[in-house]
Amino acid sequence: MGRSAGAHVAGCTAPRARRLGVLALALGGTTLVGAGALSSWDVTADASSGDLTAANAGVTLLDANGGRFTTGVADLLPGDWFDRYVDVRNDGSGAGTFTGAVTATGDLAGQLSVDVRTCSAPWTTVLGVSTCLGTETPLASGSLSGAQVAVAHGEIRTGSTAAQHVRYRFTFSPSAPASVQGKAGSVAITVSNTLVGNRDRTGG
Amino acid sequence: MGRLSCDCGGGSPAPSRARRRAGATLAALLVGALAAPAPAAAHWQPTATVTAPLTAASLGDGFVLVSGGGTVSADRLGYSIGGPLTGATGYVDLVNTSSVPATLSLTVSMGTLVGVSPAAVCSVSWVPATGACPGSSTLIGLTLVLGVASGTYTTPAPVAPGGRVHVKVAVGAVLGGVTLTAHPPVARPAGERTRG
């Protein structure tokens, strides 16, 4: 009986004890997990690229040698000529190849020609004569009658010190007919730096 | 095998046909990659432009009757006064209508020469009322050649645009009268105009 009672007692208390044990185990596990006591293997590798920046492109035409390109010239006579000095500055973030054009418009367009050349040093005027104290290189020349004259400026590095010193010499035709007397026109220069990507930049 | 052949609709073995199809696809992709243009990339093209205005000079001159007799031609390049039976005095200016300074010149001609030249130039405007030159006057000398007396006056310096040569012609009864003819103005030689 006693044993039976005991067995009975034991039989009644065993499931409860198991439940308590399970509960205790659950609580303990939760505590252990919360405390980070259980190990975990979580391997992660991160890598970031270097800084990426988009290219910056820019070009500025600067008046040079004491003149201004926009200064008008009135009362041109056949055979007259005038010089315009411009420093082409690359304001971009890297060296670039520059191209340009010279155009003439109006009634005088057919009577003008241009000679474009660059000097490795700033152009100067000595005793009234346009002078290059460095190396002079012709860039383009031609008549502005009905078409533009393309100018290959070549590569220009960035910054003011690398600006290209360009002289544009415009000549009013010595054989300009009397019919253009008193007529008007204009000359213009354009310089561009075309940037196109499409290149493998894996190497930087 | 027979079932596969039937399903594939052909007599060739399925694996071989699949390989050919895959090969053809790969070849097509390769050819397409080579033949197709590269994807269009945007062009960044900063551009700078400057412009300079220009005008051509105009050249011209012409007579303007100031006072007295005589007639200026329609094109303003001639002036005549007097006739076989009439004497008269006329004051006429040769005006530089150019847009630039220019040297002006005119020729005086007459059928015969009696006495002194009938034409003179004054450095300032004549006074028609008195016929006097308040400045300095210059008589235009004439030379008789083949029965025609003529002489040319040229300004000693370029005349500013709008400037005038003041001429007085006083003629008696002269056969054919006196004629003044304007010559085209002469501007400076071509030169550098960098400063405008």
Coordinates of C-alpha atoms in Angstrom, one line a residue:
Chain A
M1 CA 0.0 0.0 0.0
G2 CA 2.7 2.3 1.1
R3 CA 4.6 1.4 -1.9
S4 CA 1.4 1.5 -3.8
A5 CA 0.6 4.8 -2.3
G6 CA 4.0 5.8 -3.0
A7 CA 3.7 4.6 -6.5
H8 CA 0.5 6.4 -6.8
V9 CA 2.1 9.5 -5.5
A10 CA 5.0 9.0 -7.7
G11 CA 2.6 8.3 -10.5
C12 CA 0.8 11.5 -9.9
T13 CA 3.9 13.7 -9.4
A14 CA 6.0 12.4 -12.2
P15 CA 4.3 14.2 -15.1
R16 CA 4.2 17.4 -13.1
A17 CA 7.8 17.1 -12.4
R18 CA 8.5 16.5 -16.0
R19 CA 6.5 19.5 -16.9
L20 CA 8.4 21.6 -14.3
G21 CA 11.6 20.2 -15.6
V22 CA 10.8 21.1 -19.2
L23 CA 9.7 24.5 -18.1
A24 CA 12.9 25.0 -16.2
L25 CA 14.9 23.8 -19.1
A26 CA 13.0 26.2 -21.4
L27 CA 13.6 29.1 -19.0
G28 CA 17.1 28.2 -18.6
G29 CA 17.6 27.9 -22.4
T30 CA 16.0 31.2 -22.9
T31 CA 18.2 32.8 -20.3
L32 CA 21.3 31.3 -21.8
V33 CA 20.3 32.4 -25.3
G34 CA 19.5 35.9 -24.0
A35 CA 22.8 36.0 -22.3
G36 CA 24.5 34.9 -25.5
A37 CA 25.9 32.0 -23.9
L38 CA 25.2 29.8 -26.9
S39 CA 27.8 30.1 -29.6
S40 CA 26.9 30.8 -33.3
W41 CA 29.2 30.7 -36.3
D42 CA 28.2 33.6 -38.5
V43 CA 31.0 34.6 -40.9
T44 CA 30.6 37.8 -43.0
A45 CA 33.0 39.6 -45.2
D46 CA 32.5 43.1 -46.4
A47 CA 34.3 45.2 -49.0
S48 CA 33.7 48.7 -50.2
S49 CA 34.9 50.3 -53.4
G50 CA 37.1 53.3 -53.4
D51 CA 35.4 56.6 -53.8
L52 CA 33.6 57.0 -57.1
T53 CA 33.3 60.4 -58.6
A54 CA 31.8 61.5 -61.9
A55 CA 33.9 63.4 -64.3
N56 CA 33.5 67.1 -64.5
A57 CA 33.7 68.8 -67.8
G58 CA 34.1 72.5 -68.4
V59 CA 35.7 75.0 -70.7
T60 CA 36.2 78.7 -70.4
L61 CA 37.4 81.2 -73.0
L62 CA 39.4 84.0 -71.4
D63 CA 40.3 87.2 -73.1
A64 CA 44.1 87.6 -73.4
N65 CA 46.8 90.0 -74.4
G66 CA 44.9 93.0 -73.2
G67 CA 42.0 92.7 -75.6
R68 CA 38.5 91.5 -75.6
F69 CA 37.1 89.2 -78.2
T70 CA 33.8 90.8 -78.2
T71 CA 35.2 94.2 -79.1
G72 CA 33.6 95.2 -82.4
V73 CA 35.4 96.4 -85.4
A74 CA 33.7 99.1 -87.4
D75 CA 34.5 100.6 -90.8
L76 CA 36.5 97.7 -92.1
L77 CA 38.3 98.5 -95.3
P78 CA 39.4 95.8 -97.8
G79 CA 42.6 94.2 -96.6
D80 CA 42.1 95.2 -92.9
W81 CA 42.9 92.5 -90.3
F82 CA 42.5 92.2 -86.6
D83 CA 43.6 89.8 -84.0
R84 CA 41.7 88.3 -81.1
Y85 CA 43.5 86.5 -78.3
V86 CA 41.8 83.8 -76.3
D87 CA 43.1 81.5 -73.6
V88 CA 41.2 78.2 -73.7
R89 CA 41.0 76.9 -70.2
N90 CA 40.0 73.3 -69.3
D91 CA 37.8 73.6 -66.3
G92 CA 37.1 69.9 -66.1
S93 CA 38.4 67.3 -63.8
G94 CA 40.8 65.8 -66.3
A95 CA 42.7 66.5 -69.5
G96 CA 40.5 66.5 -72.5
T97 CA 40.7 66.9 -76.3
F98 CA 39.2 70.1 -77.4
T99 CA 37.7 71.0 -80.8
G100 CA 36.5 74.3 -82.0
A101 CA 35.0 76.3 -84.9
V102 CA 35.2 79.7 -86.3
T103 CA 32.1 81.1 -88.0
A104 CA 31.1 84.3 -89.6
T105 CA 27.6 85.6 -90.2
G106 CA 25.9 88.4 -91.9
D107 CA 26.7 90.2 -95.1
L108 CA 30.4 90.1 -94.4
A109 CA 30.7 86.4 -94.0
G110 CA 31.8 85.8 -97.5
Q111 CA 34.6 88.3 -97.2
L112 CA 36.4 87.1 -94.1
S113 CA 39.1 84.6 -93.6
V114 CA 40.8 83.4 -90.4
D115 CA 44.1 82.1 -89.3
V116 CA 44.2 80.3 -86.0
R117 CA 47.4 79.5 -84.2
T118 CA 48.6 78.8 -80.7
C119 CA 51.6 79.9 -78.8
S120 CA 53.3 78.0 -76.0
A121 CA 53.6 81.2 -74.1
P122 CA 51.0 84.0 -73.7
W123 CA 50.8 86.1 -76.8
T124 CA 52.2 89.6 -76.5
T125 CA 52.3 92.7 -78.6
V126 CA 55.7 94.1 -79.2
L127 CA 55.9 97.5 -80.8
G128 CA 52.4 97.0 -82.2
V129 CA 53.3 93.6 -83.6
S130 CA 51.6 90.4 -82.5
T131 CA 54.4 88.3 -81.1
C132 CA 54.8 84.7 -79.8
L133 CA 57.7 84.5 -77.5
G134 CA 57.4 80.7 -77.3
T135 CA 56.6 78.1 -79.9
E136 CA 54.0 79.1 -82.5
T137 CA 51.8 76.3 -83.9
P138 CA 49.2 76.8 -86.6
L139 CA 45.9 75.2 -85.8
A140 CA 43.7 76.1 -88.7
S141 CA 43.1 78.6 -91.5
G142 CA 40.6 79.2 -94.2
S143 CA 37.8 81.3 -95.7
L144 CA 34.7 81.9 -93.6
S145 CA 32.5 82.2 -96.7
G146 CA 29.6 80.0 -96.1
A147 CA 31.3 77.4 -93.9
Q148 CA 32.9 77.2 -90.6
V149 CA 36.6 76.6 -90.1
A150 CA 37.2 73.7 -87.8
V151 CA 39.9 74.0 -85.2
A152 CA 41.6 71.1 -83.6
H153 CA 42.9 72.4 -80.3
G154 CA 44.2 69.1 -79.2
E155 CA 44.6 68.0 -75.6
I156 CA 44.5 70.6 -73.0
R157 CA 45.2 69.8 -69.4
T158 CA 43.3 71.3 -66.6
G159 CA 44.0 74.6 -64.8
S160 CA 44.9 78.1 -65.8
T161 CA 48.6 77.3 -66.2
A162 CA 47.8 74.8 -68.9
A163 CA 45.4 77.0 -70.8
Q164 CA 46.0 77.1 -74.5
H165 CA 47.0 80.6 -75.8
V166 CA 45.2 81.1 -79.1
R167 CA 45.3 83.9 -81.6
Y168 CA 42.6 84.3 -84.2
R169 CA 43.6 86.6 -87.0
F170 CA 40.7 87.7 -89.1
T171 CA 41.2 89.3 -92.5
F172 CA 38.7 91.3 -94.5
S173 CA 39.2 90.3 -98.1
P174 CA 41.4 92.8 -100.1
S175 CA 39.0 92.2 -103.0
A176 CA 35.8 92.8 -101.1
P177 CA 33.3 94.3 -103.5
A178 CA 31.8 97.8 -103.1
S179 CA 28.5 96.1 -102.6
V180 CA 29.4 95.2 -99.0
Q181 CA 30.2 98.8 -98.1
G182 CA 28.5 99.7 -94.8
K183 CA 27.2 96.1 -94.3
A184 CA 27.5 94.3 -91.0
G185 CA 28.4 90.9 -89.8
S186 CA 30.0 89.1 -87.0
V187 CA 32.6 86.5 -86.2
A188 CA 32.3 83.9 -83.5
I189 CA 34.5 81.2 -82.0
T190 CA 33.3 78.1 -80.3
V191 CA 35.4 75.6 -78.3
S192 CA 34.1 72.3 -76.9
N193 CA 35.3 69.5 -74.9
T194 CA 33.4 66.3 -75.6
L195 CA 33.5 63.7 -72.9
V196 CA 32.2 60.2 -73.6
G197 CA 32.5 57.3 -71.2
N198 CA 32.0 53.7 -72.5
R199 CA 35.5 52.8 -71.2
D200 CA 36.6 50.0 -68.9
R201 CA 37.6 51.8 -65.7
T202 CA 38.6 48.7 -63.8
G203 CA 42.0 50.0 -63.3
G204 CA 40.8 53.2 -61.9
Chain B
M1 CA 14.8 6.6 -78.0
G2 CA 11.9 6.1 -80.4
R3 CA 9.7 8.2 -78.2
L4 CA 12.2 10.9 -77.9
S5 CA 12.6 10.9 -81.6
C6 CA 8.9 11.2 -82.1
D7 CA 8.6 14.0 -79.6
C8 CA 11.4 16.0 -81.2
G9 CA 9.7 15.6 -84.5
G10 CA 12.8 14.5 -86.3
G11 CA 15.1 11.6 -86.8
S12 CA 18.2 13.0 -85.1
P13 CA 18.9 12.3 -81.6
A14 CA 17.6 14.8 -79.1
P15 CA 20.9 15.6 -77.3
S16 CA 22.6 16.4 -80.6
R17 CA 19.8 18.7 -81.7
A18 CA 19.7 20.5 -78.4
R19 CA 23.4 21.0 -78.6
R20 CA 23.1 22.5 -82.1
R21 CA 20.3 24.8 -80.9
A22 CA 22.3 25.9 -78.0
G23 CA 25.3 26.5 -80.2
A24 CA 23.2 28.5 -82.6
T25 CA 21.9 30.6 -79.9
L26 CA 25.4 31.3 -78.5
A27 CA 26.6 32.1 -82.0
A28 CA 23.7 34.5 -82.5
L29 CA 24.5 36.2 -79.3
L30 CA 28.1 36.6 -80.1
V31 CA 27.4 37.9 -83.6
G32 CA 24.8 40.3 -82.2
A33 CA 27.3 41.5 -79.6
L34 CA 29.9 42.1 -82.3
A35 CA 27.6 43.6 -84.8
A36 CA 25.3 45.7 -82.6
P37 CA 26.5 49.2 -81.9
A38 CA 27.7 50.0 -78.4
P39 CA 25.0 51.3 -76.1
A40 CA 24.7 55.0 -76.7
A41 CA 26.4 57.0 -74.0
A42 CA 25.5 60.5 -73.2
H43 CA 28.0 63.1 -74.4
W44 CA 29.1 65.7 -72.0
Q45 CA 30.0 68.6 -74.2
P46 CA 30.6 71.9 -72.4
T47 CA 30.9 74.6 -75.0
A48 CA 32.0 78.2 -74.9
T49 CA 31.3 80.8 -77.5
V50 CA 32.2 84.4 -78.0
T51 CA 31.2 86.8 -80.8
A52 CA 32.5 90.0 -82.2
P53 CA 30.4 92.4 -84.3
L54 CA 31.8 93.8 -87.5
T55 CA 30.9 96.5 -90.0
A56 CA 32.4 97.4 -93.3
A57 CA 33.3 101.0 -94.1
S58 CA 31.4 102.9 -96.7
L59 CA 33.1 105.3 -99.1
G60 CA 31.5 108.2 -100.9
D61 CA 31.3 111.9 -101.6
G62 CA 29.1 114.3 -103.3
F63 CA 28.4 118.0 -104.0
V64 CA 26.0 120.0 -102.0
L65 CA 24.9 123.4 -103.2
V66 CA 25.3 126.0 -100.5
S67 CA 24.4 129.2 -102.1
G68 CA 24.3 131.0 -105.4
G69 CA 23.9 129.6 -108.8
G70 CA 24.8 126.4 -110.5
T71 CA 23.4 122.9 -110.5
V72 CA 24.4 119.8 -108.8
S73 CA 23.9 116.6 -110.8
A74 CA 21.5 114.0 -109.7
D75 CA 24.3 111.7 -108.6
R76 CA 25.9 114.6 -106.7
L77 CA 29.2 113.9 -108.5
G78 CA 29.0 116.9 -110.7
Y79 CA 28.4 120.6 -110.5
S80 CA 28.1 123.1 -113.3
I81 CA 27.6 126.8 -113.5
G82 CA 27.6 129.5 -116.1
G83 CA 27.1 129.5 -119.8
P84 CA 28.0 131.2 -123.0
L85 CA 26.1 134.4 -122.1
T86 CA 25.8 134.3 -118.4
G87 CA 28.1 134.9 -115.5
A88 CA 27.4 133.7 -112.0
T89 CA 28.9 132.8 -108.6
G90 CA 28.1 129.6 -106.8
Y91 CA 29.1 128.1 -103.5
V92 CA 29.2 124.4 -103.4
D93 CA 30.6 122.0 -100.9
L94 CA 32.1 118.6 -101.6
V95 CA 31.0 116.4 -98.7
N96 CA 32.7 113.3 -97.5
T97 CA 29.8 110.9 -97.1
S98 CA 32.1 108.0 -96.1
S99 CA 32.1 106.4 -92.8
V100 CA 35.8 106.9 -92.5
P101 CA 38.2 109.8 -93.1
A102 CA 39.1 110.1 -96.7
T103 CA 41.1 112.3 -99.0
L104 CA 38.8 114.2 -101.4
S105 CA 39.5 115.6 -104.7
L106 CA 37.7 117.4 -107.5
T107 CA 38.5 118.6 -111.0
V108 CA 37.6 121.9 -112.4
S109 CA 37.2 122.2 -116.1
M110 CA 36.1 124.9 -118.5
G111 CA 36.1 125.4 -122.2
T112 CA 38.4 128.3 -122.1
L113 CA 40.6 130.1 -119.7
V114 CA 40.4 133.8 -119.4
G115 CA 42.4 135.4 -116.6
V116 CA 42.7 133.6 -113.3
S117 CA 41.0 130.4 -112.3
P118 CA 37.4 130.8 -111.4
A119 CA 37.4 128.2 -108.6
A120 CA 38.8 128.5 -105.1
V121 CA 38.7 126.5 -101.9
C122 CA 38.3 128.0 -98.5
S123 CA 39.4 126.3 -95.3
V124 CA 36.1 127.3 -93.7
S125 CA 32.7 128.1 -95.1
W126 CA 32.6 131.0 -97.5
V127 CA 30.5 134.0 -96.7
P128 CA 28.2 134.3 -99.7
A129 CA 27.0 137.7 -98.8
T130 CA 30.5 139.2 -99.2
G131 CA 32.2 136.5 -101.1
A132 CA 34.9 136.4 -98.5
C133 CA 36.8 133.5 -97.1
P134 CA 37.1 133.8 -93.3
G135 CA 40.0 131.3 -93.3
S136 CA 42.6 130.6 -95.8
S137 CA 41.7 130.2 -99.4
T138 CA 43.4 128.3 -102.2
L139 CA 43.0 129.0 -105.8
I140 CA 42.6 125.9 -107.9
G141 CA 45.1 126.2 -110.7
L142 CA 44.1 125.3 -114.2
T143 CA 46.1 124.1 -117.1
L144 CA 45.1 124.5 -120.7
V145 CA 45.4 121.3 -122.7
L146 CA 43.9 120.9 -126.1
G147 CA 41.7 123.8 -125.6
V148 CA 40.3 122.7 -122.3
A149 CA 41.4 124.3 -119.1
S150 CA 41.3 122.0 -116.1
G151 CA 42.9 121.5 -112.7
T152 CA 42.5 119.2 -109.8
Y153 CA 42.3 120.0 -106.1
T154 CA 43.1 117.4 -103.5
T155 CA 42.7 117.9 -99.8
P156 CA 46.1 118.0 -98.1
A157 CA 44.8 115.6 -95.4
P158 CA 42.0 113.2 -95.0
V159 CA 38.7 114.8 -94.4
A160 CA 36.6 113.4 -91.5
P161 CA 33.3 111.8 -92.2
G162 CA 30.8 114.5 -92.9
G163 CA 33.6 117.0 -93.5
R164 CA 33.4 119.4 -96.4
V165 CA 35.6 121.1 -99.0
H166 CA 34.2 124.6 -99.5
V167 CA 34.4 125.7 -103.1
K168 CA 33.5 129.0 -104.6
V169 CA 33.1 129.3 -108.4
A170 CA 32.9 132.8 -109.9
V171 CA 32.5 132.8 -113.6
G172 CA 31.9 135.3 -116.3
A173 CA 30.4 134.6 -119.6
V174 CA 32.3 131.5 -120.5
L175 CA 31.7 129.1 -123.3
G176 CA 30.4 125.9 -121.9
G177 CA 30.5 127.2 -118.3
V178 CA 32.5 125.7 -115.5
T179 CA 32.2 122.1 -114.4
L180 CA 33.3 120.5 -111.1
T181 CA 33.7 116.7 -111.0
A182 CA 34.1 114.8 -107.8
H183 CA 36.5 111.9 -107.7
P184 CA 36.1 108.8 -105.5
P185 CA 37.3 109.4 -102.0
V186 CA 40.5 107.6 -101.0
A187 CA 40.6 106.1 -97.5
R188 CA 43.7 105.0 -95.6
P189 CA 45.5 101.9 -96.6
A190 CA 44.5 98.5 -95.2
G191 CA 45.9 98.0 -91.7
E192 CA 45.6 96.2 -88.4
R193 CA 42.3 96.8 -86.6
T194 CA 42.8 94.8 -83.5
R195 CA 41.9 97.6 -81.2
G196 CA 38.7 98.3 -83.0

